[in-house]
Amino acid sequence: MNQQRLVLWNPYASQAEANMELKADIQQTPDTRIHELSEQDDLNDFLGKQSHHPLLVIAGGDGTIHKVLNQVGASNENFDFAVLPLGTGNDLANATFGKISPWDCWQAIAENRLISRTLDVGKVKVDQQELYFFNSIGGGISAEFSKNVTKGEKKTLGSLTYLKGSLEVITNPKRFHVNYRLDDGEWNAREIANFFASSSSICGGGLEVAPGAKNNDGMLHFITYRAMNSIDRVILMTDYLAGRYEENEAVKSEVCNRLELNSEETLKVSIDGEIKSGCHFQIELFPQALEIQIPDLSE
């Protein structure tokens, strides 16, 4: 018996409207059903009523993946997971199996040309709320920019939305006073413009924040940008474009398994695109805690 597929389609994903032909093709695929996601969805209740435990294909971007897996549970053994990238950045998909079109990705899924991959999963406690993340957390200027990005901008600008955000991170003079410690180490004080805590090398639609990192290497990559004057910000932008990003003295890159960070003022963070605010953050990485099915591109 072929495995059933249940496609969780986010109609608000930035590439969803442009892929209506793909959606129609999916609806005609044997052993496949589509469920359109909505803000009112209780996925635990909906999936609990399924008579078979299908392959859950999350059709959307990083925010959709974040929402679904936080509701269903990344370690839920009743389901296998796959991703159909329809978002603006698609960082998790790009970091895991590279940039391929939604059509090519669906063809691999429909033909069962899939291989299993296990990925690291992060958990963050923002003040008293806990969430899982599957790619990265950005705090400071980048999160403030993300909060103001509209769905219309994402659809119109696509990945250029994140280029605009990258420039905002580099050029905005705002600064935040934070104290942090890695694992059980000593506390460090730092005045920053921005930070990233990432299980991957990229975030924000392809911004390479931790060159060489893998989303199954078992390490949480913590990158901070210290507060800079206008000249330093131009130098950082030049170094990034020239591939000298990690050598810039404004950038500090560290690795750990656990991170605690306290801010003197309320700090906005973007957790896989979901915006939260707080002063106290506890972040932990769980190595290879999520198993997903990805396209087999070896042929």
Short mmCIF file of C-alpha atoms in Angstrom, two decimals:
data_model
loop_
_atom_site.label_atom_id
_atom_site.label_comp_id
_atom_site.label_asym_id
_atom_site.label_seq_id
_atom_site.Cartn_x
_atom_site.Cartn_y
_atom_site.Cartn_z
CA MET A 1 0.00 0.00 0.00
CA ASN A 2 1.38 3.40 -1.01
CA GLN A 3 1.90 5.95 1.74
CA GLN A 4 -0.81 8.59 1.77
CA ARG A 5 0.24 12.23 1.42
CA LEU A 6 -1.46 15.13 3.16
CA VAL A 7 -0.34 18.50 1.83
CA LEU A 8 -0.75 21.33 4.35
CA TRP A 9 -1.03 24.24 1.91
CA ASN A 10 -0.54 27.79 3.18
CA PRO A 11 -2.60 29.98 0.79
CA TYR A 12 -0.88 33.08 2.20
CA ALA A 13 2.67 31.93 1.43
CA SER A 14 4.37 34.39 -0.91
CA GLN A 15 4.64 31.89 -3.79
CA ALA A 16 1.27 30.17 -3.27
CA GLU A 17 -0.70 32.39 -5.64
CA ALA A 18 1.89 31.96 -8.39
CA ASN A 19 1.68 28.18 -8.07
CA MET A 20 -2.03 27.56 -8.49
CA GLU A 21 -1.31 25.22 -11.41
CA LEU A 22 0.93 23.22 -9.11
CA LYS A 23 -1.85 23.10 -6.54
CA ALA A 24 -4.24 21.77 -9.18
CA ASP A 25 -1.66 19.15 -10.15
CA ILE A 26 -1.29 18.09 -6.52
CA GLN A 27 -5.06 17.71 -6.22
CA GLN A 28 -4.97 15.26 -9.14
CA THR A 29 -2.10 13.20 -7.71
CA PRO A 30 -3.14 9.73 -6.47
CA ASP A 31 -2.94 9.05 -2.72
CA THR A 32 -2.79 12.80 -2.06
CA ARG A 33 -5.08 15.27 -0.29
CA ILE A 34 -4.74 19.00 0.33
CA HIS A 35 -5.71 20.83 3.50
CA GLU A 36 -5.59 24.63 3.34
CA LEU A 37 -4.13 26.12 6.48
CA SER A 38 -5.87 28.99 8.25
CA GLU A 39 -5.24 31.07 11.34
CA GLN A 40 -8.01 29.18 13.15
CA ASP A 41 -6.56 25.74 12.47
CA ASP A 42 -6.19 23.34 15.37
CA LEU A 43 -3.85 20.91 13.64
CA ASN A 44 -3.63 18.54 16.59
CA ASP A 45 -7.39 18.07 16.49
CA PHE A 46 -7.50 17.82 12.69
CA LEU A 47 -4.62 15.36 12.41
CA GLY A 48 -5.93 13.30 15.30
CA LYS A 49 -8.96 12.47 13.17
CA GLN A 50 -6.88 11.01 10.33
CA SER A 51 -7.46 7.27 9.93
CA HIS A 52 -4.00 6.79 8.43
CA HIS A 53 -0.79 8.53 9.34
CA PRO A 54 0.23 10.19 6.09
CA LEU A 55 3.34 11.96 4.96
CA LEU A 56 2.73 15.57 6.01
CA VAL A 57 3.96 17.86 3.25
CA ILE A 58 4.30 21.40 4.62
CA ALA A 59 3.68 23.70 1.65
CA GLY A 60 4.84 27.18 2.62
CA GLY A 61 7.87 29.04 3.88
CA ASP A 62 9.91 29.00 7.07
CA GLY A 63 7.08 30.59 9.04
CA THR A 64 4.67 27.86 7.92
CA ILE A 65 7.13 25.13 8.93
CA HIS A 66 7.59 26.85 12.28
CA LYS A 67 3.84 27.08 12.90
CA VAL A 68 3.02 23.51 11.85
CA LEU A 69 5.82 21.81 13.75
CA ASN A 70 5.16 23.82 16.91
CA GLN A 71 1.52 22.69 16.80
CA VAL A 72 2.07 19.09 15.75
CA GLY A 73 5.37 18.47 17.55
CA ALA A 74 8.65 17.94 15.72
CA SER A 75 9.18 14.62 17.49
CA ASN A 76 5.66 13.34 16.68
CA GLU A 77 6.25 9.73 15.64
CA ASN A 78 2.81 9.40 14.03
CA PHE A 79 3.86 11.36 10.95
CA ASP A 80 6.67 11.71 8.46
CA PHE A 81 7.40 15.25 7.35
CA ALA A 82 8.41 16.81 4.04
CA VAL A 83 8.66 20.42 2.84
CA LEU A 84 7.35 22.03 -0.34
CA PRO A 85 9.04 25.47 -0.45
CA LEU A 86 6.54 28.23 -1.25
CA GLY A 87 7.89 31.00 0.99
CA THR A 88 9.95 34.11 0.46
CA GLY A 89 13.24 32.93 1.93
CA ASN A 90 12.82 29.14 2.27
CA ASP A 91 15.94 29.03 4.42
CA LEU A 92 15.33 25.60 5.93
CA ALA A 93 14.69 24.02 2.53
CA ASN A 94 17.67 25.73 0.92
CA ALA A 95 20.00 24.75 3.75
CA THR A 96 18.79 21.13 3.73
CA PHE A 97 18.45 20.20 0.07
CA GLY A 98 19.34 23.31 -1.92
CA LYS A 99 17.35 25.65 -4.13
CA ILE A 100 14.95 23.75 -6.34
CA SER A 101 11.63 24.85 -7.79
CA PRO A 102 8.36 23.91 -6.09
CA TRP A 103 7.49 21.86 -9.20
CA ASP A 104 10.72 19.83 -9.06
CA CYS A 105 10.31 19.34 -5.33
CA TRP A 106 6.73 18.12 -5.74
CA GLN A 107 7.72 15.76 -8.55
CA ALA A 108 10.24 14.10 -6.23
CA ILE A 109 7.61 13.81 -3.49
CA ALA A 110 4.94 12.45 -5.84
CA GLU A 111 7.35 9.86 -7.24
CA ASN A 112 8.58 8.90 -3.75
CA ARG A 113 12.13 9.89 -4.66
CA LEU A 114 12.87 10.84 -1.08
CA ILE A 115 15.62 10.23 1.43
CA SER A 116 15.57 10.72 5.19
CA ARG A 117 17.52 13.52 6.86
CA THR A 118 17.70 14.40 10.56
CA LEU A 119 18.02 18.04 11.56
CA ASP A 120 18.86 19.90 14.74
CA VAL A 121 15.99 21.58 16.57
CA GLY A 122 16.21 24.60 18.84
CA LYS A 123 14.00 25.62 21.73
CA VAL A 124 13.72 29.16 23.00
CA LYS A 125 12.09 30.44 26.16
CA VAL A 126 11.14 34.11 25.81
CA ASP A 127 10.37 35.28 29.31
CA GLN A 128 7.77 32.56 30.13
CA GLN A 129 6.79 31.35 26.64
CA GLU A 130 8.50 28.37 24.96
CA LEU A 131 8.74 27.79 21.22
CA TYR A 132 10.71 25.46 18.99
CA PHE A 133 12.66 26.83 16.04
CA PHE A 134 14.05 25.03 13.03
CA ASN A 135 16.39 27.54 11.48
CA SER A 136 17.25 30.72 13.35
CA ILE A 137 16.43 33.47 15.81
CA GLY A 138 17.31 37.04 14.91
CA GLY A 139 17.23 39.69 17.61
CA GLY A 140 17.53 43.46 17.48
CA ILE A 141 17.37 45.49 14.29
CA SER A 142 16.63 42.52 12.02
CA ALA A 143 13.57 41.57 14.08
CA GLU A 144 12.32 45.15 14.11
CA PHE A 145 12.63 45.18 10.33
CA SER A 146 10.84 41.82 10.00
CA LYS A 147 7.97 43.07 12.15
CA ASN A 148 7.31 45.89 9.69
CA VAL A 149 7.48 43.79 6.51
CA THR A 150 4.05 43.32 4.97
CA LYS A 151 2.79 40.25 3.10
CA GLY A 152 2.42 42.50 0.07
CA GLU A 153 6.12 43.40 0.17
CA LYS A 154 7.06 39.73 0.38
CA LYS A 155 4.94 38.90 -2.66
CA THR A 156 6.17 41.92 -4.63
CA LEU A 157 9.87 41.90 -3.73
CA GLY A 158 10.36 38.20 -3.04
CA SER A 159 13.86 37.45 -1.76
CA LEU A 160 14.79 41.12 -2.30
CA THR A 161 12.75 41.77 0.84
CA TYR A 162 15.55 40.15 2.83
CA LEU A 163 18.27 42.03 0.97
CA LYS A 164 16.50 45.19 2.09
CA GLY A 165 16.48 43.78 5.62
CA SER A 166 20.20 42.94 5.47
CA LEU A 167 20.98 46.54 4.54
CA GLU A 168 18.77 47.70 7.41
CA VAL A 169 20.77 45.59 9.88
CA ILE A 170 24.04 47.02 8.63
CA THR A 171 23.00 50.68 8.33
CA ASN A 172 20.67 51.19 11.32
CA PRO A 173 22.59 52.85 14.21
CA LYS A 174 20.35 51.50 16.99
CA ARG A 175 22.07 49.55 19.79
CA PHE A 176 21.10 47.22 22.63
CA HIS A 177 22.89 46.41 25.89
CA VAL A 178 22.89 42.66 26.57
CA ASN A 179 24.49 40.16 28.91
CA TYR A 180 24.88 36.57 27.75
CA ARG A 181 26.59 33.32 28.56
CA LEU A 182 27.23 30.16 26.57
CA ASP A 183 26.54 26.78 28.17
CA ASP A 184 27.81 27.08 31.77
CA GLY A 185 30.41 29.74 31.00
CA GLU A 186 30.91 33.23 32.36
CA TRP A 187 28.58 36.12 31.67
CA ASN A 188 29.64 38.58 28.96
CA ALA A 189 28.44 42.15 28.47
CA ARG A 190 28.17 43.49 24.93
CA GLU A 191 26.58 46.44 23.19
CA ILE A 192 25.07 45.05 20.00
CA ALA A 193 23.10 46.10 16.97
CA ASN A 194 21.87 42.60 16.27
CA PHE A 195 22.32 38.92 17.07
CA PHE A 196 21.53 35.60 15.46
CA ALA A 197 21.21 32.22 17.17
CA SER A 198 21.09 29.73 14.35
CA SER A 199 21.16 26.00 13.72
CA SER A 200 22.02 26.74 10.09
CA SER A 201 24.42 28.83 8.04
CA ILE A 202 21.74 31.05 6.51
CA CYS A 203 18.71 33.04 7.54
CA GLY A 204 16.66 35.93 6.25
CA GLY A 205 16.34 34.64 2.70
CA GLY A 206 19.92 33.54 2.17
CA LEU A 207 21.92 35.88 4.40
CA GLU A 208 24.94 33.78 5.36
CA VAL A 209 25.36 34.49 9.06
CA ALA A 210 27.40 31.40 10.01
CA PRO A 211 29.51 30.31 7.03
CA GLY A 212 30.19 26.59 7.02
CA ALA A 213 27.51 25.71 9.56
CA LYS A 214 25.23 22.74 8.90
CA ASN A 215 21.73 22.26 10.27
CA ASN A 216 22.70 18.84 11.59
CA ASP A 217 26.14 19.62 13.04
CA GLY A 218 24.86 19.64 16.63
CA MET A 219 25.98 23.21 17.30
CA LEU A 220 24.08 26.41 18.04
CA HIS A 221 25.81 29.24 16.21
CA PHE A 222 25.65 32.57 18.05
CA ILE A 223 26.62 35.65 16.07
CA THR A 224 26.59 39.19 17.38
CA TYR A 225 27.19 42.48 15.60
CA ARG A 226 28.49 45.15 17.93
CA ALA A 227 27.12 48.67 17.69
CA MET A 228 28.97 50.56 14.94
CA ASN A 229 29.49 54.06 13.63
CA SER A 230 28.69 54.90 10.01
CA ILE A 231 32.21 54.15 8.73
CA ASP A 232 32.31 50.76 10.48
CA ARG A 233 28.94 49.87 8.98
CA VAL A 234 30.19 50.61 5.45
CA ILE A 235 33.29 48.48 6.09
CA LEU A 236 31.12 45.60 7.34
CA MET A 237 28.96 45.79 4.22
CA THR A 238 32.08 45.76 2.02
CA ASP A 239 33.59 42.82 3.91
CA TYR A 240 30.36 40.85 3.61
CA LEU A 241 30.17 41.36 -0.15
CA ALA A 242 33.87 40.45 -0.48
CA GLY A 243 33.57 37.25 1.57
CA ARG A 244 35.55 38.63 4.53
CA TYR A 245 32.52 38.75 6.81
CA GLU A 246 33.90 36.62 9.66
CA GLU A 247 37.15 38.60 9.74
CA ASN A 248 35.39 41.88 10.49
CA GLU A 249 36.04 42.95 14.07
CA ALA A 250 32.42 44.04 14.52
CA VAL A 251 31.28 40.43 14.08
CA LYS A 252 31.69 37.87 16.85
CA SER A 253 30.86 34.26 16.07
CA GLU A 254 30.66 31.59 18.80
CA VAL A 255 29.22 28.08 19.13
CA CYS A 256 27.48 26.42 22.04
CA ASN A 257 24.65 24.08 22.96
CA ARG A 258 22.85 26.43 25.34
CA LEU A 259 22.60 30.21 25.45
CA GLU A 260 21.18 32.63 27.98
CA LEU A 261 20.75 36.26 27.01
CA ASN A 262 19.35 39.17 29.01
CA SER A 263 18.62 42.60 27.57
CA GLU A 264 18.38 45.84 29.54
CA GLU A 265 15.41 46.86 27.38
CA THR A 266 12.68 44.91 25.66
CA LEU A 267 14.20 43.21 22.64
CA LYS A 268 12.26 42.06 19.59
CA VAL A 269 13.24 38.68 18.18
CA SER A 270 12.19 36.88 15.01
CA ILE A 271 11.84 33.14 15.65
CA ASP A 272 11.72 31.57 12.19
CA GLY A 273 9.74 34.67 11.22
CA GLU A 274 7.44 34.77 14.26
CA ILE A 275 7.94 38.03 16.15
CA LYS A 276 8.19 37.99 19.95
CA SER A 277 9.45 40.50 22.50
CA GLY A 278 11.16 40.01 25.83
CA CYS A 279 14.11 40.75 28.07
CA HIS A 280 15.16 37.22 29.07
CA PHE A 281 15.97 34.48 26.59
CA GLN A 282 17.01 30.86 27.15
CA ILE A 283 17.95 28.96 24.01
CA GLU A 284 18.91 25.29 23.71
CA LEU A 285 19.76 23.05 20.76
CA PHE A 286 18.65 19.43 20.45
CA PRO A 287 20.91 17.67 17.94
CA GLN A 288 19.25 15.75 15.10
CA ALA A 289 15.83 15.79 16.76
CA LEU A 290 13.72 16.22 13.61
CA GLU A 291 13.51 13.66 10.83
CA ILE A 292 12.23 14.87 7.47
CA GLN A 293 11.99 13.42 3.99
CA ILE A 294 13.84 15.41 1.34
CA PRO A 295 14.13 15.09 -2.45
CA ASP A 296 16.78 12.62 -3.57
CA LEU A 297 18.80 14.72 -6.00
CA SER A 298 21.50 12.10 -6.59
CA GLU A 299 20.08 11.05 -9.97
#
